[in-house]
mmCIF file of C-alpha atoms in Angstrom:
data_model
loop_
_atom_site.group_PDB
_atom_site.id
_atom_site.type_symbol
_atom_site.label_atom_id
_atom_site.label_comp_id
_atom_site.label_asym_id
_atom_site.label_seq_id
_atom_site.Cartn_x
_atom_site.Cartn_y
_atom_site.Cartn_z
ATOM 1 C CA MET D 1 -5.848 -16.149 -13.286
ATOM 2 C CA GLU D 2 -7.318 -19.097 -11.616
ATOM 3 C CA GLN D 3 -11.026 -18.486 -11.318
ATOM 4 C CA GLU D 4 -11.306 -20.222 -8.002
ATOM 5 C CA ASN D 5 -8.880 -17.854 -6.335
ATOM 6 C CA TYR D 6 -10.162 -14.885 -8.317
ATOM 7 C CA GLY D 7 -13.689 -15.464 -6.950
ATOM 8 C CA ALA D 8 -12.667 -16.150 -3.356
ATOM 9 C CA LEU D 9 -10.644 -12.895 -3.502
ATOM 10 C CA VAL D 10 -13.647 -10.875 -4.940
ATOM 11 C CA LYS D 11 -15.783 -12.336 -2.130
ATOM 12 C CA LYS D 12 -13.180 -11.727 0.553
ATOM 13 C CA LEU D 13 -12.875 -7.968 -0.347
ATOM 14 C CA ARG D 14 -16.637 -7.612 -0.507
ATOM 15 C CA ILE D 15 -17.034 -9.012 2.959
ATOM 16 C CA GLU D 16 -14.056 -6.995 4.446
ATOM 17 C CA ASN D 17 -15.911 -3.946 3.139
ATOM 18 C CA ASN D 18 -19.176 -4.981 4.700
ATOM 19 C CA LEU D 19 -20.861 -5.034 1.305
ATOM 20 C CA THR D 20 -23.639 -7.350 0.197
ATOM 21 C CA GLN D 21 -23.809 -8.948 -3.169
ATOM 22 C CA ASN D 22 -26.712 -6.671 -3.891
ATOM 23 C CA GLN D 23 -24.799 -3.524 -3.002
ATOM 24 C CA VAL D 24 -21.900 -4.531 -5.146
ATOM 25 C CA ALA D 25 -24.105 -5.379 -8.081
ATOM 26 C CA GLU D 26 -25.988 -2.063 -7.748
ATOM 27 C CA SER D 27 -22.717 -0.107 -7.727
ATOM 28 C CA LEU D 28 -21.400 -2.029 -10.754
ATOM 29 C CA GLY D 29 -24.547 -1.887 -12.641
ATOM 30 C CA VAL D 30 -24.847 -5.642 -12.779
ATOM 31 C CA THR D 31 -27.186 -8.297 -11.263
ATOM 32 C CA PRO D 32 -26.512 -10.041 -7.919
ATOM 33 C CA GLY D 33 -26.512 -13.208 -9.794
ATOM 34 C CA TYR D 34 -23.578 -12.053 -11.795
ATOM 35 C CA ILE D 35 -21.690 -11.288 -8.542
ATOM 36 C CA SER D 36 -22.601 -14.742 -7.206
ATOM 37 C CA ASN D 37 -21.224 -16.255 -10.422
ATOM 38 C CA VAL D 38 -17.854 -14.471 -10.055
ATOM 39 C CA GLU D 39 -17.526 -15.303 -6.386
ATOM 40 C CA ASN D 40 -18.306 -18.984 -7.214
ATOM 41 C CA GLY D 41 -15.840 -19.161 -10.042
ATOM 42 C CA ARG D 42 -18.553 -19.608 -12.713
ATOM 43 C CA THR D 43 -17.562 -16.325 -14.530
ATOM 44 C CA ALA D 44 -14.885 -13.780 -14.566
ATOM 45 C CA MET D 45 -15.167 -10.053 -14.513
ATOM 46 C CA SER D 46 -14.082 -7.904 -17.552
ATOM 47 C CA LEU D 47 -11.060 -5.572 -17.073
ATOM 48 C CA ARG D 48 -13.473 -2.637 -16.976
ATOM 49 C CA MET D 49 -15.541 -4.450 -14.217
ATOM 50 C CA LEU D 50 -12.419 -5.251 -12.375
ATOM 51 C CA THR D 51 -11.399 -1.539 -12.358
ATOM 52 C CA TYR D 52 -14.789 -0.488 -10.952
ATOM 53 C CA TYR D 53 -14.677 -3.308 -8.377
ATOM 54 C CA ALA D 54 -11.137 -2.322 -7.154
ATOM 55 C CA LYS D 55 -12.285 1.282 -6.789
ATOM 56 C CA LEU D 56 -15.427 0.196 -4.955
ATOM 57 C CA VAL D 57 -13.462 -1.892 -2.435
ATOM 58 C CA GLY D 58 -10.709 0.715 -1.938
ATOM 59 C CA CYS D 59 -7.760 -0.869 -3.614
ATOM 60 C CA SER D 60 -5.774 -0.230 -6.827
ATOM 61 C CA LEU D 61 -6.285 -2.477 -9.830
ATOM 62 C CA ASP D 62 -2.652 -3.498 -9.734
ATOM 63 C CA SER D 63 -2.922 -4.652 -6.077
ATOM 64 C CA LEU D 64 -6.099 -6.497 -6.972
ATOM 65 C CA VAL D 65 -4.433 -8.208 -9.976
ATOM 66 C CA GLY D 66 -1.243 -8.709 -7.977
ATOM 67 C CA ASP D 67 -3.122 -10.798 -5.589
ATOM 68 C CA LEU D 68 -4.552 -12.843 -8.297
ATOM 69 C CA GLU D 69 -1.629 -13.270 -10.709
ATOM 70 C CA PRO D 70 1.779 -14.299 -9.133
ATOM 71 C CA GLU D 71 3.835 -12.835 -12.086
ATOM 72 C CA TYR D 72 2.304 -9.412 -11.290
ATOM 73 C CA SER D 73 2.706 -9.522 -7.547
ATOM 74 C CA GLU D 74 6.055 -7.704 -7.475
ATOM 75 C CA THR D 75 4.707 -4.651 -9.318
ATOM 76 C CA ALA D 76 1.718 -4.834 -7.128
ATOM 77 C CA LEU D 77 3.910 -4.843 -3.957
ATOM 78 C CA ASP D 78 5.840 -1.860 -5.374
ATOM 79 C CA ARG D 79 2.483 0.036 -5.712
ATOM 80 C CA GLU D 80 1.357 -0.852 -2.185
ATOM 81 C CA LEU D 81 4.625 0.340 -0.853
ATOM 82 C CA TYR D 82 4.381 3.593 -2.834
ATOM 83 C CA GLU D 83 0.866 4.151 -1.492
ATOM 84 C CA ALA D 84 1.879 3.537 2.236
ATOM 85 C CA ILE D 85 5.103 5.770 1.844
ATOM 86 C CA ILE D 86 3.223 8.646 0.187
ATOM 87 C CA LYS D 87 1.061 8.951 3.404
ATOM 88 C CA LEU D 88 4.157 9.354 5.693
ATOM 89 C CA ASP D 89 5.199 12.792 6.963
ATOM 90 C CA ILE D 90 8.677 14.035 5.426
ATOM 91 C CA GLU D 91 10.585 13.124 8.684
ATOM 92 C CA THR D 92 9.328 9.523 8.630
ATOM 93 C CA LYS D 93 10.152 9.305 4.961
ATOM 94 C CA LYS D 94 13.734 10.346 5.666
ATOM 95 C CA LYS D 95 14.037 7.740 8.361
ATOM 96 C CA LEU D 96 12.569 5.063 6.149
ATOM 97 C CA LEU D 97 15.068 6.003 3.425
ATOM 98 C CA LYS D 98 18.086 5.675 5.859
ATOM 99 C CA THR D 99 16.733 2.283 6.982
ATOM 100 C CA ILE D 100 16.417 1.004 3.379
ATOM 101 C CA GLU D 101 19.872 2.353 2.763
ATOM 102 C CA VAL D 102 21.202 0.191 5.705
ATOM 103 C CA TRP D 103 19.437 -2.827 4.572
ATOM 104 C CA SER D 104 20.699 -2.354 0.896
ATOM 105 C CA ASN D 105 24.396 -2.193 1.873
#
């Protein structure tokens, strides 16, 4: 993972969720300086911390990592599709399946 992109994504997700560095730090049990260092590419989060961060900003760990690591993006996209589909009602799921079958042929 490139730390520059990693920090930028962490910051982008924090801002999109209207969170301050202090709020994120408090939720993760770290200092605001640590969050600043992550966002500025000076340090990287551990896997455990990434897991907590993903939960805090409302995304799955695989979608977070998929945004960071190109080799993982296909799996992350699969997960995002699954999460979107599972929220649909049964009739919409049937229509979507028929549409996919048309595209596949």
